[in-house]
PDB file of C-alpha atoms in Angstrom:
ATOM      1  CA  UNK A  77      90.623  84.124  81.389  1.00 88.00           C
ATOM      2  CA  UNK A  78      91.936  85.784  78.173  1.00 92.00           C
ATOM      3  CA  UNK A  79      94.634  88.412  78.091  1.00 95.00           C
ATOM      4  CA  UNK A  80      95.775  90.961  75.472  1.00 96.00           C
ATOM      5  CA  UNK A  81      99.422  91.499  76.296  1.00 97.00           C
ATOM      6  CA  UNK A  82     102.512  92.894  74.777  1.00 98.00           C
ATOM      7  CA  UNK A  83     105.439  90.405  74.274  1.00 98.00           C
ATOM      8  CA  UNK A  84     109.025  90.984  73.365  1.00 98.00           C
ATOM      9  CA  UNK A  85     110.779  88.723  70.772  1.00 98.00           C
ATOM     10  CA  UNK A  86     113.743  87.185  72.478  1.00 98.00           C
ATOM     11  CA  UNK A  87     115.066  85.434  69.363  1.00 97.00           C
ATOM     12  CA  UNK A  88     114.020  84.220  66.010  1.00 98.00           C
ATOM     13  CA  UNK A  89     115.606  81.396  64.030  1.00 95.00           C
ATOM     14  CA  UNK A  90     114.770  79.330  60.983  1.00 92.00           C
ATOM     15  CA  UNK A  91     114.387  75.587  61.637  1.00 90.00           C
ATOM     16  CA  UNK A  92     113.711  74.890  58.010  1.00 89.00           C
ATOM     17  CA  UNK A  93     113.112  76.946  54.817  1.00 89.00           C
ATOM     18  CA  UNK A  94     109.803  78.810  55.113  1.00 92.00           C
ATOM     19  CA  UNK A  95     109.527  78.431  58.860  1.00 94.00           C
ATOM     20  CA  UNK A  96     110.439  80.624  61.864  1.00 97.00           C
ATOM     21  CA  UNK A  97     110.520  79.783  65.497  1.00 98.00           C
ATOM     22  CA  UNK A  98     109.921  82.851  67.749  1.00 98.00           C
ATOM     23  CA  UNK A  99     110.700  82.860  71.442  1.00 98.00           C
ATOM     24  CA  UNK A 100     108.791  85.528  73.344  1.00 98.00           C
ATOM     25  CA  UNK A 101     108.421  86.916  76.831  1.00 98.00           C
ATOM     26  CA  UNK A 102     105.985  89.336  78.278  1.00 97.00           C
ATOM     27  CA  UNK A 103     107.203  92.930  77.730  1.00 97.00           C
ATOM     28  CA  UNK A 104     106.264  93.814  81.369  1.00 97.00           C
ATOM     29  CA  UNK A 105     108.481  90.874  82.684  1.00 95.00           C
ATOM     30  CA  UNK A 106     105.651  89.104  84.369  1.00 97.00           C
ATOM     31  CA  UNK A 107     105.012  85.336  84.157  1.00 97.00           C
ATOM     32  CA  UNK A 108     102.785  83.814  81.463  1.00 98.00           C
ATOM     33  CA  UNK A 109      99.223  82.940  82.203  1.00 97.00           C
ATOM     34  CA  UNK A 110      98.410  79.257  82.502  1.00 97.00           C
ATOM     35  CA  UNK A 111      98.542  77.676  79.047  1.00 97.00           C
ATOM     36  CA  UNK A 112      97.368  74.137  78.020  1.00 97.00           C
ATOM     37  CA  UNK A 113      98.769  72.071  75.256  1.00 97.00           C
ATOM     38  CA  UNK A 114      96.654  72.580  72.122  1.00 97.00           C
ATOM     39  CA  UNK A 115      95.638  76.214  72.983  1.00 98.00           C
ATOM     40  CA  UNK A 116      96.517  79.004  70.654  1.00 97.00           C
ATOM     41  CA  UNK A 117      97.165  82.702  70.483  1.00 97.00           C
ATOM     42  CA  UNK A 118      96.007  85.505  68.177  1.00 96.00           C
ATOM     43  CA  UNK A 119      98.933  87.628  67.085  1.00 95.00           C
ATOM     44  CA  UNK A 120      98.747  91.231  65.919  1.00 92.00           C
ATOM     45  CA  UNK A 121     100.805  91.733  62.758  1.00 87.00           C
ATOM     46  CA  UNK A 122     103.018  94.747  62.967  1.00 82.00           C
ATOM     47  CA  UNK A 123     104.359  96.728  59.925  1.00 74.00           C
ATOM     48  CA  UNK A 124     101.786  95.253  57.424  1.00 65.00           C
ATOM     49  CA  UNK A 125      99.321  97.786  56.043  1.00 63.00           C
ATOM     50  CA  UNK A 126      97.405  95.117  54.294  1.00 68.00           C
ATOM     51  CA  UNK A 127      96.979  92.774  57.229  1.00 67.00           C
ATOM     52  CA  UNK A 128      94.069  93.866  59.329  1.00 72.00           C
ATOM     53  CA  UNK A 129      93.223  90.741  61.232  1.00 81.00           C
ATOM     54  CA  UNK A 130      95.381  88.875  63.850  1.00 86.00           C
ATOM     55  CA  UNK A 131      96.850  85.495  62.881  1.00 88.00           C
ATOM     56  CA  UNK A 132      95.979  82.392  64.956  1.00 94.00           C
ATOM     57  CA  UNK A 133      99.152  80.519  65.932  1.00 96.00           C
ATOM     58  CA  UNK A 134      99.270  77.302  68.059  1.00 97.00           C
ATOM     59  CA  UNK A 135     101.385  77.381  71.185  1.00 98.00           C
ATOM     60  CA  UNK A 136     104.439  75.426  70.312  1.00 98.00           C
ATOM     61  CA  UNK A 137     106.080  75.229  73.718  1.00 98.00           C
ATOM     62  CA  UNK A 138     106.256  76.885  77.111  1.00 98.00           C
ATOM     63  CA  UNK A 139     109.631  76.775  78.803  1.00 97.00           C
ATOM     64  CA  UNK A 140     110.019  75.499  82.349  1.00 95.00           C
ATOM     65  CA  UNK A 141     110.596  79.005  83.598  1.00 94.00           C
ATOM     66  CA  UNK A 142     106.871  79.786  82.865  1.00 95.00           C
ATOM     67  CA  UNK A 143     108.005  83.028  81.223  1.00 96.00           C
ATOM     68  CA  UNK A 144     109.006  82.001  77.672  1.00 97.00           C
ATOM     69  CA  UNK A 145     106.600  81.001  74.943  1.00 97.00           C
ATOM     70  CA  UNK A 146     107.461  79.574  71.508  1.00 98.00           C
ATOM     71  CA  UNK A 147     105.533  80.126  68.338  1.00 98.00           C
ATOM     72  CA  UNK A 148     106.435  77.968  65.271  1.00 98.00           C
ATOM     73  CA  UNK A 149     105.308  79.966  62.118  1.00 96.00           C
ATOM     74  CA  UNK A 150     104.972  78.745  58.487  1.00 94.00           C
ATOM     75  CA  UNK A 151     105.205  81.514  55.903  1.00 93.00           C
ATOM     76  CA  UNK A 152     101.920  81.200  54.146  1.00 90.00           C
ATOM     77  CA  UNK A 153     100.955  84.756  53.259  1.00 88.00           C
ATOM     78  CA  UNK A 154     101.811  88.341  53.927  1.00 86.00           C
ATOM     79  CA  UNK A 155     100.723  88.257  57.623  1.00 87.00           C
ATOM     80  CA  UNK A 156     102.809  85.211  58.495  1.00 90.00           C
ATOM     81  CA  UNK A 157     105.788  86.424  56.405  1.00 91.00           C
ATOM     82  CA  UNK A 158     105.854  89.593  58.600  1.00 90.00           C
ATOM     83  CA  UNK A 159     105.683  87.533  61.783  1.00 93.00           C
ATOM     84  CA  UNK A 160     108.437  85.324  60.535  1.00 93.00           C
ATOM     85  CA  UNK A 161     110.731  88.246  59.946  1.00 94.00           C
ATOM     86  CA  UNK A 162     110.437  89.804  63.520  1.00 95.00           C
ATOM     87  CA  UNK A 163     113.786  90.520  64.924  1.00 96.00           C
ATOM     88  CA  UNK A 164     114.850  90.195  68.517  1.00 97.00           C
ATOM     89  CA  UNK A 165     113.689  93.096  70.611  1.00 97.00           C
ATOM     90  CA  UNK A 166     110.533  93.755  68.590  1.00 96.00           C
ATOM     91  CA  UNK A 167     107.213  94.156  70.517  1.00 96.00           C
ATOM     92  CA  UNK A 168     104.083  92.288  69.398  1.00 96.00           C
ATOM     93  CA  UNK A 169     100.667  91.870  70.907  1.00 96.00           C
ATOM     94  CA  UNK A 170      99.197  88.571  71.613  1.00 97.00           C
ATOM     95  CA  UNK A 171      95.723  87.615  72.910  1.00 97.00           C
ATOM     96  CA  UNK A 172      96.020  84.375  74.886  1.00 98.00           C
ATOM     97  CA  UNK A 173      95.325  81.675  75.918  1.00 97.00           C
ATOM     98  CA  UNK A 174      92.519  80.781  73.465  1.00 97.00           C
ATOM     99  CA  UNK A 175      90.531  77.704  72.818  1.00 96.00           C
ATOM    100  CA  UNK A 176      90.422  74.289  74.539  1.00 96.00           C
ATOM    101  CA  UNK A 177      93.463  71.994  74.553  1.00 96.00           C
ATOM    102  CA  UNK A 178      94.211  68.240  74.321  1.00 96.00           C
ATOM    103  CA  UNK A 179      93.124  65.758  76.957  1.00 88.00           C
ATOM    104  CA  UNK A 180      94.719  65.696  80.300  1.00 79.00           C
ATOM    105  CA  UNK A 181      94.941  61.843  79.993  1.00 80.00           C
ATOM    106  CA  UNK A 182      98.523  60.622  80.561  1.00 82.00           C
ATOM    107  CA  UNK A 183      98.039  56.967  81.323  1.00 88.00           C
ATOM    108  CA  UNK A 184      98.276  54.073  78.903  1.00 94.00           C
ATOM    109  CA  UNK A 185      99.967  54.031  75.511  1.00 97.00           C
ATOM    110  CA  UNK A 186      99.779  57.363  73.619  1.00 97.00           C
ATOM    111  CA  UNK A 187     100.647  58.302  70.115  1.00 98.00           C
ATOM    112  CA  UNK A 188     100.999  61.827  68.983  1.00 98.00           C
ATOM    113  CA  UNK A 189     100.767  62.288  65.155  1.00 98.00           C
ATOM    114  CA  UNK A 190     101.709  65.513  63.408  1.00 97.00           C
ATOM    115  CA  UNK A 191     102.088  66.605  59.747  1.00 95.00           C
ATOM    116  CA  UNK A 192     104.017  69.700  58.698  1.00 89.00           C
ATOM    117  CA  UNK A 193     103.648  72.758  60.958  1.00 92.00           C
ATOM    118  CA  UNK A 194     100.865  70.693  62.604  1.00 94.00           C
ATOM    119  CA  UNK A 195     103.501  69.152  64.790  1.00 96.00           C
ATOM    120  CA  UNK A 196     103.785  72.466  66.665  1.00 97.00           C
ATOM    121  CA  UNK A 197     101.275  71.954  69.460  1.00 98.00           C
ATOM    122  CA  UNK A 198     102.362  68.341  69.965  1.00 98.00           C
ATOM    123  CA  UNK A 199     105.800  69.404  71.392  1.00 98.00           C
ATOM    124  CA  UNK A 200     104.294  71.109  74.351  1.00 98.00           C
ATOM    125  CA  UNK A 201     101.888  68.210  74.761  1.00 97.00           C
ATOM    126  CA  UNK A 202     104.748  65.710  74.722  1.00 97.00           C
ATOM    127  CA  UNK A 203     106.554  67.721  77.485  1.00 97.00           C
ATOM    128  CA  UNK A 204     103.451  67.779  79.709  1.00 96.00           C
ATOM    129  CA  UNK A 205     102.982  64.010  79.234  1.00 96.00           C
ATOM    130  CA  UNK A 206     106.647  63.286  80.029  1.00 96.00           C
ATOM    131  CA  UNK A 207     106.431  65.465  83.073  1.00 95.00           C
ATOM    132  CA  UNK A 208     103.555  63.222  84.228  1.00 94.00           C
ATOM    133  CA  UNK A 209     105.604  60.070  83.814  1.00 95.00           C
ATOM    134  CA  UNK A 210     104.375  58.885  80.471  1.00 95.00           C
ATOM    135  CA  UNK A 211     106.757  59.209  77.527  1.00 96.00           C
ATOM    136  CA  UNK A 212     104.514  59.046  74.340  1.00 97.00           C
ATOM    137  CA  UNK A 213     105.401  57.915  70.932  1.00 98.00           C
ATOM    138  CA  UNK A 214     105.334  60.749  68.347  1.00 98.00           C
ATOM    139  CA  UNK A 215     105.004  60.143  64.605  1.00 98.00           C
ATOM    140  CA  UNK A 216     106.277  63.237  62.578  1.00 98.00           C
ATOM    141  CA  UNK A 217     105.175  63.226  58.919  1.00 97.00           C
ATOM    142  CA  UNK A 218     106.419  65.463  56.059  1.00 96.00           C
ATOM    143  CA  UNK A 219     106.977  65.414  52.367  1.00 95.00           C
ATOM    144  CA  UNK A 220     110.785  65.060  52.833  1.00 96.00           C
ATOM    145  CA  UNK A 221     113.436  64.848  55.642  1.00 95.00           C
ATOM    146  CA  UNK A 222     114.253  68.654  55.546  1.00 94.00           C
ATOM    147  CA  UNK A 223     110.630  69.365  56.570  1.00 93.00           C
ATOM    148  CA  UNK A 224     110.704  67.199  59.711  1.00 95.00           C
ATOM    149  CA  UNK A 225     110.437  69.940  62.256  1.00 95.00           C
ATOM    150  CA  UNK A 226     112.036  70.077  65.721  1.00 97.00           C
ATOM    151  CA  UNK A 227     113.112  66.369  65.870  1.00 96.00           C
ATOM    152  CA  UNK A 228     115.821  67.124  68.462  1.00 96.00           C
ATOM    153  CA  UNK A 229     113.321  68.827  70.753  1.00 97.00           C
ATOM    154  CA  UNK A 230     110.832  65.968  70.455  1.00 98.00           C
ATOM    155  CA  UNK A 231     113.578  63.505  71.302  1.00 98.00           C
ATOM    156  CA  UNK A 232     113.653  64.999  74.850  1.00 98.00           C
ATOM    157  CA  UNK A 233     110.114  64.040  75.723  1.00 98.00           C
ATOM    158  CA  UNK A 234     108.968  61.332  73.331  1.00 98.00           C
ATOM    159  CA  UNK A 235     109.974  58.268  71.284  1.00 98.00           C
ATOM    160  CA  UNK A 236     110.308  59.714  67.802  1.00 98.00           C
ATOM    161  CA  UNK A 237     109.051  57.978  64.629  1.00 98.00           C
ATOM    162  CA  UNK A 238     109.090  59.551  61.264  1.00 98.00           C
ATOM    163  CA  UNK A 239     107.443  59.091  57.811  1.00 98.00           C
ATOM    164  CA  UNK A 240     108.244  60.912  54.642  1.00 97.00           C
ATOM    165  CA  UNK A 241     106.477  60.920  51.212  1.00 96.00           C
ATOM    166  CA  UNK A 242     109.702  60.535  49.363  1.00 97.00           C
ATOM    167  CA  UNK A 243     111.387  58.029  51.784  1.00 97.00           C
ATOM    168  CA  UNK A 244     114.197  60.383  52.688  1.00 97.00           C
ATOM    169  CA  UNK A 245     113.703  59.650  56.404  1.00 96.00           C
ATOM    170  CA  UNK A 246     111.854  56.955  58.323  1.00 97.00           C
ATOM    171  CA  UNK A 247     109.008  55.197  56.822  1.00 97.00           C
ATOM    172  CA  UNK A 248     108.423  55.627  53.141  1.00 98.00           C
ATOM    173  CA  UNK A 249     104.854  56.841  52.860  1.00 97.00           C
ATOM    174  CA  UNK A 250     102.122  58.747  54.665  1.00 97.00           C
ATOM    175  CA  UNK A 251     101.715  58.471  58.415  1.00 97.00           C
ATOM    176  CA  UNK A 252      98.702  56.194  58.196  1.00 97.00           C
ATOM    177  CA  UNK A 253     100.703  53.486  56.597  1.00 97.00           C
ATOM    178  CA  UNK A 254     103.422  53.639  59.344  1.00 97.00           C
ATOM    179  CA  UNK A 255     103.634  50.456  61.419  1.00 96.00           C
ATOM    180  CA  UNK A 256     102.839  52.443  64.490  1.00 95.00           C
ATOM    181  CA  UNK A 257      99.447  53.280  63.035  1.00 94.00           C
ATOM    182  CA  UNK A 258      98.689  49.838  61.542  1.00 92.00           C
ATOM    183  CA  UNK A 259     100.279  47.431  64.157  1.00 90.00           C
ATOM    184  CA  UNK A 260     100.732  49.018  67.517  1.00 88.00           C
ATOM    185  CA  UNK A 261      97.885  49.153  70.085  1.00 91.00           C
ATOM    186  CA  UNK A 262      97.394  52.564  71.621  1.00 97.00           C
ATOM    187  CA  UNK A 263      94.899  53.888  74.155  1.00 96.00           C
ATOM    188  CA  UNK A 264      94.900  57.417  72.683  1.00 97.00           C
ATOM    189  CA  UNK A 265      95.965  59.245  69.516  1.00 97.00           C
ATOM    190  CA  UNK A 266      96.398  62.960  69.412  1.00 98.00           C
ATOM    191  CA  UNK A 267      96.688  64.523  66.016  1.00 98.00           C
ATOM    192  CA  UNK A 268      97.331  67.786  64.269  1.00 98.00           C
ATOM    193  CA  UNK A 269      97.975  68.633  60.656  1.00 96.00           C
ATOM    194  CA  UNK A 270      96.354  69.037  57.270  1.00 95.00           C
ATOM    195  CA  UNK A 271      92.659  68.123  57.269  1.00 95.00           C
ATOM    196  CA  UNK A 272      93.081  65.174  54.895  1.00 96.00           C
ATOM    197  CA  UNK A 273      95.795  63.676  57.058  1.00 96.00           C
ATOM    198  CA  UNK A 274      93.718  64.090  60.251  1.00 97.00           C
ATOM    199  CA  UNK A 275      90.643  62.549  58.639  1.00 97.00           C
ATOM    200  CA  UNK A 276      92.790  59.576  57.551  1.00 97.00           C
ATOM    201  CA  UNK A 277      94.254  59.174  61.035  1.00 98.00           C
ATOM    202  CA  UNK A 278      90.697  59.410  62.539  1.00 97.00           C
ATOM    203  CA  UNK A 279      89.469  56.654  60.156  1.00 97.00           C
ATOM    204  CA  UNK A 280      92.316  54.336  61.245  1.00 97.00           C
ATOM    205  CA  UNK A 281      91.615  55.184  64.931  1.00 97.00           C
ATOM    206  CA  UNK A 282      87.928  54.549  64.512  1.00 96.00           C
ATOM    207  CA  UNK A 283      88.561  51.214  62.694  1.00 96.00           C
ATOM    208  CA  UNK A 284      90.892  50.095  65.439  1.00 96.00           C
ATOM    209  CA  UNK A 285      88.719  51.376  68.276  1.00 96.00           C
ATOM    210  CA  UNK A 286      91.287  53.870  69.601  1.00 96.00           C
ATOM    211  CA  UNK A 287      90.306  56.993  71.269  1.00 96.00           C
ATOM    212  CA  UNK A 288      91.412  60.009  69.140  1.00 97.00           C
ATOM    213  CA  UNK A 289      91.618  63.724  69.471  1.00 98.00           C
ATOM    214  CA  UNK A 290      92.349  66.129  66.555  1.00 98.00           C
ATOM    215  CA  UNK A 291      93.283  69.783  66.547  1.00 98.00           C
ATOM    216  CA  UNK A 292      91.341  71.512  63.669  1.00 96.00           C
ATOM    217  CA  UNK A 293      93.022  74.310  61.619  1.00 87.00           C
ATOM    218  CA  UNK A 294      89.895  76.072  60.443  1.00 88.00           C
ATOM    219  CA  UNK A 295      90.280  79.768  59.529  1.00 85.00           C
ATOM    220  CA  UNK A 296      90.015  81.685  62.836  1.00 86.00           C
ATOM    221  CA  UNK A 297      89.836  85.464  62.354  1.00 80.00           C
ATOM    222  CA  UNK A 298      88.929  86.690  65.844  1.00 87.00           C
ATOM    223  CA  UNK A 299      89.561  83.728  68.217  1.00 87.00           C
ATOM    224  CA  UNK A 300      86.450  84.651  70.280  1.00 87.00           C
ATOM    225  CA  UNK A 301      83.550  83.086  68.453  1.00 90.00           C
ATOM    226  CA  UNK A 302      82.318  86.472  67.112  1.00 91.00           C
ATOM    227  CA  UNK A 303      83.109  86.344  63.451  1.00 89.00           C
ATOM    228  CA  UNK A 304      81.866  82.753  62.702  1.00 88.00           C
ATOM    229  CA  UNK A 305      84.709  82.159  60.280  1.00 89.00           C
ATOM    230  CA  UNK A 306      85.716  78.810  61.787  1.00 94.00           C
ATOM    231  CA  UNK A 307      82.362  77.003  62.166  1.00 95.00           C
ATOM    232  CA  UNK A 308      82.463  73.233  62.144  1.00 93.00           C
ATOM    233  CA  UNK A 309      79.623  70.850  61.803  1.00 90.00           C
ATOM    234  CA  UNK A 310      79.553  68.450  64.708  1.00 94.00           C
ATOM    235  CA  UNK A 311      77.171  65.867  66.288  1.00 94.00           C
ATOM    236  CA  UNK A 312      76.043  68.806  68.467  1.00 90.00           C
ATOM    237  CA  UNK A 313      75.345  71.085  65.578  1.00 94.00           C
ATOM    238  CA  UNK A 314      77.515  73.908  64.175  1.00 95.00           C
ATOM    239  CA  UNK A 315      80.138  75.206  66.692  1.00 95.00           C
ATOM    240  CA  UNK A 316      82.937  77.756  66.577  1.00 95.00           C
ATOM    241  CA  UNK A 317      86.295  75.887  66.498  1.00 95.00           C
ATOM    242  CA  UNK A 318      88.035  78.857  68.239  1.00 94.00           C
ATOM    243  CA  UNK A 319      85.901  78.585  71.339  1.00 95.00           C
ATOM    244  CA  UNK A 320      84.723  74.863  71.407  1.00 95.00           C
ATOM    245  CA  UNK A 321      87.984  73.554  70.037  1.00 94.00           C
ATOM    246  CA  UNK A 322      90.448  73.667  68.341  1.00 97.00           C
ATOM    247  CA  UNK A 323      90.799  70.180  69.882  1.00 98.00           C
ATOM    248  CA  UNK A 324      87.967  67.757  69.418  1.00 97.00           C
ATOM    249  CA  UNK A 325      87.379  64.161  70.093  1.00 97.00           C
ATOM    250  CA  UNK A 326      86.600  62.534  66.746  1.00 97.00           C
ATOM    251  CA  UNK A 327      83.384  61.090  68.162  1.00 96.00           C
ATOM    252  CA  UNK A 328      81.945  64.684  68.231  1.00 96.00           C
ATOM    253  CA  UNK A 329      82.859  65.334  64.564  1.00 96.00           C
ATOM    254  CA  UNK A 330      80.809  64.486  61.493  1.00 94.00           C
ATOM    255  CA  UNK A 331      83.792  62.777  59.829  1.00 87.00           C
ATOM    256  CA  UNK A 332      82.979  59.481  58.147  1.00 69.00           C
TER     257      UNK A 332
END
């Protein structure tokens, strides 16, 4: 079931330049609806006369109290800049939970791979896996060390590995050249980030016969499958990412 609810901003801080982490609770004080790792919300943008559509944002984390939701926002345009500037106490409308999340599989060796703000949905996924008794590996990729996001939070639930383009932290190079990708044997890889990165990870997974799920970041204007902005060509034809995804097993995608 989907809900259109008012939320209050509890706090807003900047984990890195150009990013904002919002913690929100329902304005009416009630608990959150059930949310799965990989699902997203559509956020109404207040105070912006030029932003008519809501912005799709991955659910970054749900606190154990079941009442507090995190959204990690990258400032990419006017809409996200307004959201990133929301102060504590502000009210904002969210439609949630939307889309389909990552697998419920928790057994075996699992690797989570994230690039940039694509690491956002992986934090909640790592928490859920750790609560089920399986501490995954997580590989965080970025251009430089200052763009490795939420490392301390990931440390609580996963074994953290890093890769940076400039070699300022962890492996020097892209995530697909990290030894975790080229040498370790995993039963499942879950990935989110820029499309070229996800396609490269999918290619490695396919070559090594590892099951792999990716969270697509197609433009999603409505989140309900009505506007057809987010259509993806799959083995089952063209589907809306917002309703059939955003998480897909790579076997269902026409990625070669």
